[in-house]
PDB file of C-alpha atoms and ligand atoms in Angstrom:
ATOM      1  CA  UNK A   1      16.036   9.589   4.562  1.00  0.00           C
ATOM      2  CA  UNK A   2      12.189  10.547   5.740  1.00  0.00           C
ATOM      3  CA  UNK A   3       9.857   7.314   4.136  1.00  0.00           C
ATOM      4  CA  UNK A   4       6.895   7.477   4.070  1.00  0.00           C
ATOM      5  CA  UNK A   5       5.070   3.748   4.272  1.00  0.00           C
ATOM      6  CA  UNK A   6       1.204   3.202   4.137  1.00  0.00           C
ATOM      7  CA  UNK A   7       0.052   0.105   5.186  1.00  0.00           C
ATOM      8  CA  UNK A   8      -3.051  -2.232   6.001  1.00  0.00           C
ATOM      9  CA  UNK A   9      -6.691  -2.268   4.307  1.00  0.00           C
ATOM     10  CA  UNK A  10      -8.955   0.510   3.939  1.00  0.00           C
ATOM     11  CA  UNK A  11     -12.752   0.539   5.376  1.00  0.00           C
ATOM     12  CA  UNK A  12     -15.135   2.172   3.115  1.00  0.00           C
ATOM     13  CA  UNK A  13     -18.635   1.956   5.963  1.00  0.00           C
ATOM     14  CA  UNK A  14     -21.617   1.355   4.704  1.00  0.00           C
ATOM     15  CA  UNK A  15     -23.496   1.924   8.283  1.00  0.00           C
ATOM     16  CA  UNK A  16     -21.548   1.987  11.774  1.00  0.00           C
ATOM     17  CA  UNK A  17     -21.390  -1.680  11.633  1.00  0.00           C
ATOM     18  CA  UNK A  18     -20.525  -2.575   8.406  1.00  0.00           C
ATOM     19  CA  UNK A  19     -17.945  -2.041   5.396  1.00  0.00           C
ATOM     20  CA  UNK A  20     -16.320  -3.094   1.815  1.00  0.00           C
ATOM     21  CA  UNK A  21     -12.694  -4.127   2.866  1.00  0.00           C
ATOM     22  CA  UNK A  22      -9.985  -6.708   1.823  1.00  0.00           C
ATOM     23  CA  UNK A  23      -7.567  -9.381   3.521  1.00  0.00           C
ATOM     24  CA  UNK A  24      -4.510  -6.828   3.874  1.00  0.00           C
ATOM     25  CA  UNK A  25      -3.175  -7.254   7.315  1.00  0.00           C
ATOM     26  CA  UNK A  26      -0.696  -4.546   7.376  1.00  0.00           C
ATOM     27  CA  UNK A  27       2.408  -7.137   7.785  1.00  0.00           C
ATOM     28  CA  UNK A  28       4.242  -6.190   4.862  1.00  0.00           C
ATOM     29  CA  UNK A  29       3.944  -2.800   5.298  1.00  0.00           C
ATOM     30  CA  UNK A  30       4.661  -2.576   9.225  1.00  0.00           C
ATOM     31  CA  UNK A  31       7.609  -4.904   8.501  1.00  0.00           C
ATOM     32  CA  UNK A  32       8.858  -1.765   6.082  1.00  0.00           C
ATOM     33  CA  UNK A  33       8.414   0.757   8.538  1.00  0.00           C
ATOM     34  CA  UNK A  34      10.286  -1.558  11.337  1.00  0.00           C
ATOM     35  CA  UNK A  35      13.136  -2.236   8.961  1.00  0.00           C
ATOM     36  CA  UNK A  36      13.446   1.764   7.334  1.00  0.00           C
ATOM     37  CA  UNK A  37      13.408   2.543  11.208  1.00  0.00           C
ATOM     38  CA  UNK A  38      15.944  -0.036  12.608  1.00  0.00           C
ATOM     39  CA  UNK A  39      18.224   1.451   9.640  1.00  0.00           C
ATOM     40  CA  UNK A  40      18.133   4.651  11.055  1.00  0.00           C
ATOM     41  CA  UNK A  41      15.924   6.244   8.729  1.00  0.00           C
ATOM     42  CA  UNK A  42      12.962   8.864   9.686  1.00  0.00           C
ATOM     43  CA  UNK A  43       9.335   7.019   9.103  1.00  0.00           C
ATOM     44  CA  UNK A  44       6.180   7.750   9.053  1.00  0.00           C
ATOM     45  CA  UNK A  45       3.493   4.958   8.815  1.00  0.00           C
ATOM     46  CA  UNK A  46      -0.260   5.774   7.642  1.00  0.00           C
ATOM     47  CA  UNK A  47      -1.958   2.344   8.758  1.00  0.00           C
ATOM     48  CA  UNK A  48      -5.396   1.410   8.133  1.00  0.00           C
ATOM     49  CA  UNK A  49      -7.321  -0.574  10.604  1.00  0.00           C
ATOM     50  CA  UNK A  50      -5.005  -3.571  11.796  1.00  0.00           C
ATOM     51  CA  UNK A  51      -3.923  -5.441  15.032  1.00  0.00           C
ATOM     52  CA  UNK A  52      -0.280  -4.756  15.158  1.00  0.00           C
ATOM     53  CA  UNK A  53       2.114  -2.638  17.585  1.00  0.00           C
ATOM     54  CA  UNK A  54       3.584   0.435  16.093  1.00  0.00           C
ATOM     55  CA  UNK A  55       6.922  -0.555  15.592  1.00  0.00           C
ATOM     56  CA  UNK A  56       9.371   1.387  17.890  1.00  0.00           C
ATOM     57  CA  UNK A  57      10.703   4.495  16.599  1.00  0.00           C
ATOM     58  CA  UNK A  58       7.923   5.048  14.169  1.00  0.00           C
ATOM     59  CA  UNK A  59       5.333   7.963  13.714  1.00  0.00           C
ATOM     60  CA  UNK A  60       1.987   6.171  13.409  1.00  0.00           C
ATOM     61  CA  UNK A  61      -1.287   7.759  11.782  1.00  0.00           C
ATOM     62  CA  UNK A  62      -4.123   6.200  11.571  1.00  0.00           C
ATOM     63  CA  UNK A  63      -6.616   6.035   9.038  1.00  0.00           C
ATOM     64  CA  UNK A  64      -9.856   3.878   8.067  1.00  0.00           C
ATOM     65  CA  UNK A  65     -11.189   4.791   4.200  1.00  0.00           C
ATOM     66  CA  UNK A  66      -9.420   5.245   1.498  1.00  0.00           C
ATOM     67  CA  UNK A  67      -9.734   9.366   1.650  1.00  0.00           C
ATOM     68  CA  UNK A  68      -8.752   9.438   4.282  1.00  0.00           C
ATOM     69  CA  UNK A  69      -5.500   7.773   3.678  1.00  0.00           C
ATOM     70  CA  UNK A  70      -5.416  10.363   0.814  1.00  0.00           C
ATOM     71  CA  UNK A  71      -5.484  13.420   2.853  1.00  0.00           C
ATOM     72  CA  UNK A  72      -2.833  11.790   5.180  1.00  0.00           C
ATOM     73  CA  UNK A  73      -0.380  10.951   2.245  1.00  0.00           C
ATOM     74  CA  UNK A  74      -1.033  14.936   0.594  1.00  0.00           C
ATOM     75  CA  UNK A  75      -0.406  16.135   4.270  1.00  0.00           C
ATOM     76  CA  UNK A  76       2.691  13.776   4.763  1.00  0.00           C
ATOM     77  CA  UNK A  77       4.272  13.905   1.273  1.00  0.00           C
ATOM     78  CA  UNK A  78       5.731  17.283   1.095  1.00  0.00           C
ATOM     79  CA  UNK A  79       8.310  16.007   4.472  1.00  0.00           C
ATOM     80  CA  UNK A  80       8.801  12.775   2.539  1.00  0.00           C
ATOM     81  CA  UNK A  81      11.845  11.764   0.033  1.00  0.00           C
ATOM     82  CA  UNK A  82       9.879   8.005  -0.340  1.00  0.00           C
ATOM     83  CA  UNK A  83       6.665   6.418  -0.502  1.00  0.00           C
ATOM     84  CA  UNK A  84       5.945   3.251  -0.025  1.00  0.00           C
ATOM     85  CA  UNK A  85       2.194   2.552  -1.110  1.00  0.00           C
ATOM     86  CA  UNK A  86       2.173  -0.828   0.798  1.00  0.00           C
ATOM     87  CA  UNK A  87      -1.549   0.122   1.907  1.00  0.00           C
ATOM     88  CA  UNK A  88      -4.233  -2.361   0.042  1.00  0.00           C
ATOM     89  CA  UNK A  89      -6.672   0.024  -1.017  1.00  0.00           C
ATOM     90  CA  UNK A  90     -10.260   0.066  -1.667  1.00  0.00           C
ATOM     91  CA  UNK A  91     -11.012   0.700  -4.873  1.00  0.00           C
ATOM     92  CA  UNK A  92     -14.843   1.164  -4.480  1.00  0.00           C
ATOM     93  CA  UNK A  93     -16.735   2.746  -1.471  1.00  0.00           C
ATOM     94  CA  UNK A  94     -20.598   2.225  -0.962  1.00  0.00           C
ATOM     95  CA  UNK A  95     -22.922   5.513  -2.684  1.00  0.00           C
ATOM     96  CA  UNK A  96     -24.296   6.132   0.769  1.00  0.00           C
ATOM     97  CA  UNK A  97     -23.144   5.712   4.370  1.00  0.00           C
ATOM     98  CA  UNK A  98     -25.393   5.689   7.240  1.00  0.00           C
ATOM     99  CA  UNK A  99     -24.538   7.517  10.299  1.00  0.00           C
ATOM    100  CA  UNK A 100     -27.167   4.965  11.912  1.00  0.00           C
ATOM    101  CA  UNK A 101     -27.414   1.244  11.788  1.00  0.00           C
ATOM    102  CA  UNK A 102     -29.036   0.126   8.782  1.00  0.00           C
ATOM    103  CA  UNK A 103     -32.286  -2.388   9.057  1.00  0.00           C
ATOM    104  CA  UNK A 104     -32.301  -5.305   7.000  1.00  0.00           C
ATOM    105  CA  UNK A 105     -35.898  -3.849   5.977  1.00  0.00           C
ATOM    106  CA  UNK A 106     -34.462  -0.812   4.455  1.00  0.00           C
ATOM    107  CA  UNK A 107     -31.611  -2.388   2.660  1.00  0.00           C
ATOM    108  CA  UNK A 108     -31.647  -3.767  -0.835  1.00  0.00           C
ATOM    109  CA  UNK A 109     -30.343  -6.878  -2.183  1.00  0.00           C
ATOM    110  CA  UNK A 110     -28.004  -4.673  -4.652  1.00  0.00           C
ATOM    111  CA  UNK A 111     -25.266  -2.099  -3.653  1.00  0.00           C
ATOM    112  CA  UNK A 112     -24.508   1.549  -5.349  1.00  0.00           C
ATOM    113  CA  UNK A 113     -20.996   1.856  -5.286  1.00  0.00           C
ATOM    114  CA  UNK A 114     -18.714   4.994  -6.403  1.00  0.00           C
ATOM    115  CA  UNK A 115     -14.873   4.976  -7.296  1.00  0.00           C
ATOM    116  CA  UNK A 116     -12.734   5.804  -4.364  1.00  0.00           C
ATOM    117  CA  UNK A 117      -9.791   8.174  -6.079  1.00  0.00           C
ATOM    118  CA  UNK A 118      -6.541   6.554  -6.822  1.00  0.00           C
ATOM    119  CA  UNK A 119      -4.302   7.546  -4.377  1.00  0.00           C
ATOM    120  CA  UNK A 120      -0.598   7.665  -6.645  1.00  0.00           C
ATOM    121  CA  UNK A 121      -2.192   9.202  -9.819  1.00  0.00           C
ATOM    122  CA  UNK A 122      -3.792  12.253  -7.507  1.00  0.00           C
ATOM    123  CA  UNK A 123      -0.128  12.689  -6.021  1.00  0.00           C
ATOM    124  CA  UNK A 124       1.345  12.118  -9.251  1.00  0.00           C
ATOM    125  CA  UNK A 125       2.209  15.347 -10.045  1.00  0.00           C
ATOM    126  CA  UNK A 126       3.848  16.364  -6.853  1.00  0.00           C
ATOM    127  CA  UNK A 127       6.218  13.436  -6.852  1.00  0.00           C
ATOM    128  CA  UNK A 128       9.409  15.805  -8.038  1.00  0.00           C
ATOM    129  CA  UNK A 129      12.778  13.848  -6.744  1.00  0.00           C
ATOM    130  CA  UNK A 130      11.110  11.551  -4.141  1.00  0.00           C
ATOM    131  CA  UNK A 131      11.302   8.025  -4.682  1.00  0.00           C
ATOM    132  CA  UNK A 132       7.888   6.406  -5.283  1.00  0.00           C
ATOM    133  CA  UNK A 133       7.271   2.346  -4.316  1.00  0.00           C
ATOM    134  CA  UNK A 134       4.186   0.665  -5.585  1.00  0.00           C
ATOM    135  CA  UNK A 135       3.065  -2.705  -4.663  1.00  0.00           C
ATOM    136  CA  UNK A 136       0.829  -5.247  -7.002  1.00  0.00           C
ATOM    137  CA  UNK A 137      -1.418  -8.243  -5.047  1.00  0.00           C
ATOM    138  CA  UNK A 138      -2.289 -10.263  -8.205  1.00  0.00           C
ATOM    139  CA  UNK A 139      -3.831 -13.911  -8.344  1.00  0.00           C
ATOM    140  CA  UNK A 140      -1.307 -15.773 -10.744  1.00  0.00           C
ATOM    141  CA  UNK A 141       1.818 -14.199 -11.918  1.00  0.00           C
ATOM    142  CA  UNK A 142       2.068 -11.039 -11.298  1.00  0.00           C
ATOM    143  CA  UNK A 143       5.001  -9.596 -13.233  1.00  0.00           C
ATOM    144  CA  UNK A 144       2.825  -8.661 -16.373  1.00  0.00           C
ATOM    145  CA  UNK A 145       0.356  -6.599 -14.175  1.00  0.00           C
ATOM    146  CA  UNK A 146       3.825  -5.682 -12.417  1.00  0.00           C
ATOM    147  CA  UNK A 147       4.847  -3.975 -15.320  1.00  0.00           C
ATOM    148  CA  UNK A 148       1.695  -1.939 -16.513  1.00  0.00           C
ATOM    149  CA  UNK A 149       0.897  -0.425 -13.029  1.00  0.00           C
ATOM    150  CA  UNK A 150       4.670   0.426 -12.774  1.00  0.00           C
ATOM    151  CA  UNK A 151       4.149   2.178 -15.866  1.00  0.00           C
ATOM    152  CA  UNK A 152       0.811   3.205 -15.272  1.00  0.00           C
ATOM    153  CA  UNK A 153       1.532   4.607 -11.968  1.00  0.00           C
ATOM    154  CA  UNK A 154       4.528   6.343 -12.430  1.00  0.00           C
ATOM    155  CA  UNK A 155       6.306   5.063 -10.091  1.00  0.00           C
ATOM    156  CA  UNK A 156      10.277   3.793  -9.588  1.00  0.00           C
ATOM    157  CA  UNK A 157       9.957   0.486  -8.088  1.00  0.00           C
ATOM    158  CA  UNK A 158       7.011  -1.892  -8.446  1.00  0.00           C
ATOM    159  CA  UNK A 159       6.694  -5.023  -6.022  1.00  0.00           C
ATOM    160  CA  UNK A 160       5.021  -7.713  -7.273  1.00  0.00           C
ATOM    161  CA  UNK A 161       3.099 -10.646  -5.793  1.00  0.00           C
ATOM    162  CA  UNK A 162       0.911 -13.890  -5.875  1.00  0.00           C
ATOM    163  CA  UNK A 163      -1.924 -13.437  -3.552  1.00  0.00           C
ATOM    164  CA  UNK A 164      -2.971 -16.895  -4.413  1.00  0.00           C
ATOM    165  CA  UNK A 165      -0.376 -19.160  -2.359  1.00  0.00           C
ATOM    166  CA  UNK A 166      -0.292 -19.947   1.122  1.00  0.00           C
ATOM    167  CA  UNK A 167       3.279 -18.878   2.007  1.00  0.00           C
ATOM    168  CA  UNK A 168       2.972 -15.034   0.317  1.00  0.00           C
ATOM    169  CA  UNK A 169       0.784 -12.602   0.326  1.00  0.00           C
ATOM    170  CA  UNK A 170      -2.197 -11.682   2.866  1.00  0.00           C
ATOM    171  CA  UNK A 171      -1.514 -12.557   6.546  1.00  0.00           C
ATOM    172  CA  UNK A 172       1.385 -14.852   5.707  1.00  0.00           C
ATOM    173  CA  UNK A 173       4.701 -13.838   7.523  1.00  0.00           C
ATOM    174  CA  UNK A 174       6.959 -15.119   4.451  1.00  0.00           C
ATOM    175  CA  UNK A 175       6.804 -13.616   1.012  1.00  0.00           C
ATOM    176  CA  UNK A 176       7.790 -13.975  -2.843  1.00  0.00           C
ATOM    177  CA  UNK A 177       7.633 -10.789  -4.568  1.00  0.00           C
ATOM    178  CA  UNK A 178       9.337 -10.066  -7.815  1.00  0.00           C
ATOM    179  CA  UNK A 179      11.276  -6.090  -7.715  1.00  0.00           C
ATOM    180  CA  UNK A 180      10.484  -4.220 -11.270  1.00  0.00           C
ATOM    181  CA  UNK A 181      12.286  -1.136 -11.428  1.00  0.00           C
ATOM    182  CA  UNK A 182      11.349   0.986 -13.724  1.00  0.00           C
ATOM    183  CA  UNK A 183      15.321   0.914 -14.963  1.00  0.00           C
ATOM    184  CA  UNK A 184      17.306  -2.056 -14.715  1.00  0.00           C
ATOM    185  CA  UNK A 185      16.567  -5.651 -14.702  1.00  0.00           C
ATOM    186  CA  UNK A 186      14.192  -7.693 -12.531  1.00  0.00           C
ATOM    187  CA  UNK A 187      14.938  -9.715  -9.751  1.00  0.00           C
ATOM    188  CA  UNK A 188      12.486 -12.702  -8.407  1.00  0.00           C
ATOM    189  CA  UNK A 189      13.284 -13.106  -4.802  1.00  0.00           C
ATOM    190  CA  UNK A 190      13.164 -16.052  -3.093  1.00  0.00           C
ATOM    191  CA  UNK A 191      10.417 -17.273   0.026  1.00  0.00           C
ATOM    192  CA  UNK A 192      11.982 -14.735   2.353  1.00  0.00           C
ATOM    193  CA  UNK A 193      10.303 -13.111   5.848  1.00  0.00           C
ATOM    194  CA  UNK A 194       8.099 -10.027   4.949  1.00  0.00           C
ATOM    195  CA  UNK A 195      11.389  -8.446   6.948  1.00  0.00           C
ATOM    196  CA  UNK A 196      13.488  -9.927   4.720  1.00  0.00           C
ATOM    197  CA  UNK A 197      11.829  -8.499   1.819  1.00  0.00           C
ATOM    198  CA  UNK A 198      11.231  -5.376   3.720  1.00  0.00           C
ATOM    199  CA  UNK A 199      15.203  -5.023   3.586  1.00  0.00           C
ATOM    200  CA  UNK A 200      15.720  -5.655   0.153  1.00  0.00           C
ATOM    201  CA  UNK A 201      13.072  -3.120  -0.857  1.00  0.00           C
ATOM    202  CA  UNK A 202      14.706  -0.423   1.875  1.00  0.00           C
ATOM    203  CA  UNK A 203      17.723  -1.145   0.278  1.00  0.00           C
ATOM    204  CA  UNK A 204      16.715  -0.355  -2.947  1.00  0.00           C
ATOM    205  CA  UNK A 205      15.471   2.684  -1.783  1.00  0.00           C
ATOM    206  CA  UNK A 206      18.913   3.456  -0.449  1.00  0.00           C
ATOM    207  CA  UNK A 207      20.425   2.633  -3.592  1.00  0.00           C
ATOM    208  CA  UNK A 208      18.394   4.252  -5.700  1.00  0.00           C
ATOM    209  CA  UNK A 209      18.632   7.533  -3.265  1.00  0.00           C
ATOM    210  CA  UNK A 210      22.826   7.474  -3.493  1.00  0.00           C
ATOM    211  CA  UNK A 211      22.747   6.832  -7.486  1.00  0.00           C
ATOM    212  CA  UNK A 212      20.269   9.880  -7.570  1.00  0.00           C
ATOM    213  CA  UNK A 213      22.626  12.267  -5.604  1.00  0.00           C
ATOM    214  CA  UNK A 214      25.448  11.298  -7.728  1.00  0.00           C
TER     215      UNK A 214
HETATM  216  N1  CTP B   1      -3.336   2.315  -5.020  1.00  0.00           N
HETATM  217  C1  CTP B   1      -3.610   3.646  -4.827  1.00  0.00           C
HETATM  218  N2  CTP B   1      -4.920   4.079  -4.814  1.00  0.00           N
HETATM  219  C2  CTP B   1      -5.916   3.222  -5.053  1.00  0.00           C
HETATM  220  C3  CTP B   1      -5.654   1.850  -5.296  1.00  0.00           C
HETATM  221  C4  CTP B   1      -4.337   1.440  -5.265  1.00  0.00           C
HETATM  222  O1  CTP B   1      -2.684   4.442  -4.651  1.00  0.00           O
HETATM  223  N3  CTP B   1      -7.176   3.678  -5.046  1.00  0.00           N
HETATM  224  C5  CTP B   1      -1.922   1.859  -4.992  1.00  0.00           C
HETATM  225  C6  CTP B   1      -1.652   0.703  -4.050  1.00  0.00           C
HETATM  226  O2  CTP B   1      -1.267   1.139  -2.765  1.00  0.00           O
HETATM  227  C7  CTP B   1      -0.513  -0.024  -4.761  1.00  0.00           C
HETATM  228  C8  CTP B   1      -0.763   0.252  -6.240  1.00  0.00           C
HETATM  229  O3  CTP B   1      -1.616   1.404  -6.300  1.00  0.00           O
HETATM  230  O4  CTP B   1       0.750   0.500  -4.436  1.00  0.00           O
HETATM  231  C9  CTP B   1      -1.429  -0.872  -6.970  1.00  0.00           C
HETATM  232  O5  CTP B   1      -2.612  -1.229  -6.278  1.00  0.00           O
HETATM  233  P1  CTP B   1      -3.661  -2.220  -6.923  1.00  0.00           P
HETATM  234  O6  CTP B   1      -4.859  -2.336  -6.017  1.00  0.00           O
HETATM  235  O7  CTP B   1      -2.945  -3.466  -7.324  1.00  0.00           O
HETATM  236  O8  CTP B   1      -3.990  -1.391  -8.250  1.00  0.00           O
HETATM  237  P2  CTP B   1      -5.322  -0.986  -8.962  1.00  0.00           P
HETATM  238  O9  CTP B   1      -4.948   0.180  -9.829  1.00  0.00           O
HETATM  239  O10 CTP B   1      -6.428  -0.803  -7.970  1.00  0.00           O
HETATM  240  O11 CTP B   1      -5.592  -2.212  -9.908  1.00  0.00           O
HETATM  241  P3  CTP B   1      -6.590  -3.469  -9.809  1.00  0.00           P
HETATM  242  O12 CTP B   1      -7.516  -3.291 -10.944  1.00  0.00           O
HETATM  243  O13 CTP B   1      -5.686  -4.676  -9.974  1.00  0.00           O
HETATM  244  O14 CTP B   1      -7.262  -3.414  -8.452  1.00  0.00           O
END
């Protein structure tokens, strides 16, 4: 199969020096594009800023805001039969970017902010046979969020997880997601590696590929 994984934060620059971001480190999603690879499958990875090797055998694209992680899925999705929104994205960007340093003298105490698009309802429409993942960072349990942006979002697998514990979520190597699929049951994993969970989810994938063919 050709996946396509996004992973990491997304940067929305207010000047140069300085941006609206979140605590994504891009572990989850680089240990998907790893995994998809080591099973033989064709990936490419849209990453947003993070400090992690490309794992072998994968096509890497970098990105910083949330367009342009847009434009890179619309380009990418066409040669895809999966996506895997991993990527923790931005959901506001600043009114106005600099292209020079701001001073501290010209800067206000308050912040204009405009929406940044969402990236799965623009590409909803183009999504045809292909296979889309979503992923849900919540604070508490996640599964009722889980379930609306599943719905919400159109997509056929939602992974959900608690941000707020040590062991799962951002920068953690270990993880406790619960798998909603939009048909069929639930399933609440237990503290695996992010690889580990990477597998399950590729597997899925796989699964859910065969069952389609059939
Ligand atoms: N996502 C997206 N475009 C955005 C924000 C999120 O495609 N602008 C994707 C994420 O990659 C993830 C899923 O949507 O797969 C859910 O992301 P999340 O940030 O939890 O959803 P939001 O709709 O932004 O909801 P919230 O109000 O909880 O931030």
């Amino acid at each position: 199969m050709r996946l396509l994984v996004t992973a990491g934060p997304t940067r929305e620059h207010l000047d140069p020096v300085r941006f609206l971001s979140n605590r994504s480190t891009g572990k989850m999603g680089f240990a998907l594009a790893q995994c998809a690879a080591v099973r033989g499958h064709t990936v490419t990875l849209l990453a947003g800023p993070v400090a992690l090797p490309t794992p072998p055998g994968v096509q890497r694209v970098d990105v910083v805001s949330a367009r342009d992680l847009l434009f890179a899925v619309e380009a990418n999705l066409d040669a895809c039969d999966a996506l895997v929104m991993c990527a923790a994205v931005a959901d506001w960007r600043p009114k106005q970017a600099s292209a020079a340093k701001l001073k501290k003298r010209d800067m206000s105490p308050s912040l204009a902010l405009e929406p940044n698009p969402d990236i799965l309802a623009t590409i909803r429409s183009r999504k045809g046979g292909r296979i889309f993942v979503g992923f849900a960072a919540e604070t508490g349990d996640p599964r009722p969020e889980g379930r609306r942006k599943l719905a919400d979002k159109g997509l056929d697998l939602l992974v959900a997880n608690d941000v707020s514990q040590p062991d799962a979520g951002f920068a953690a190597d270990t993880n406790r997601v619960t798998l909603i699929p939009r048909n069929g049951a639930e399933e609440t994993l237990p503290l695996l590696s992010k690889l580990e969970v990477a597998e399950r989810i590729v597997a899925w994938v796989e699964k859910t590929a065969r069952a389609q063919t059939h």
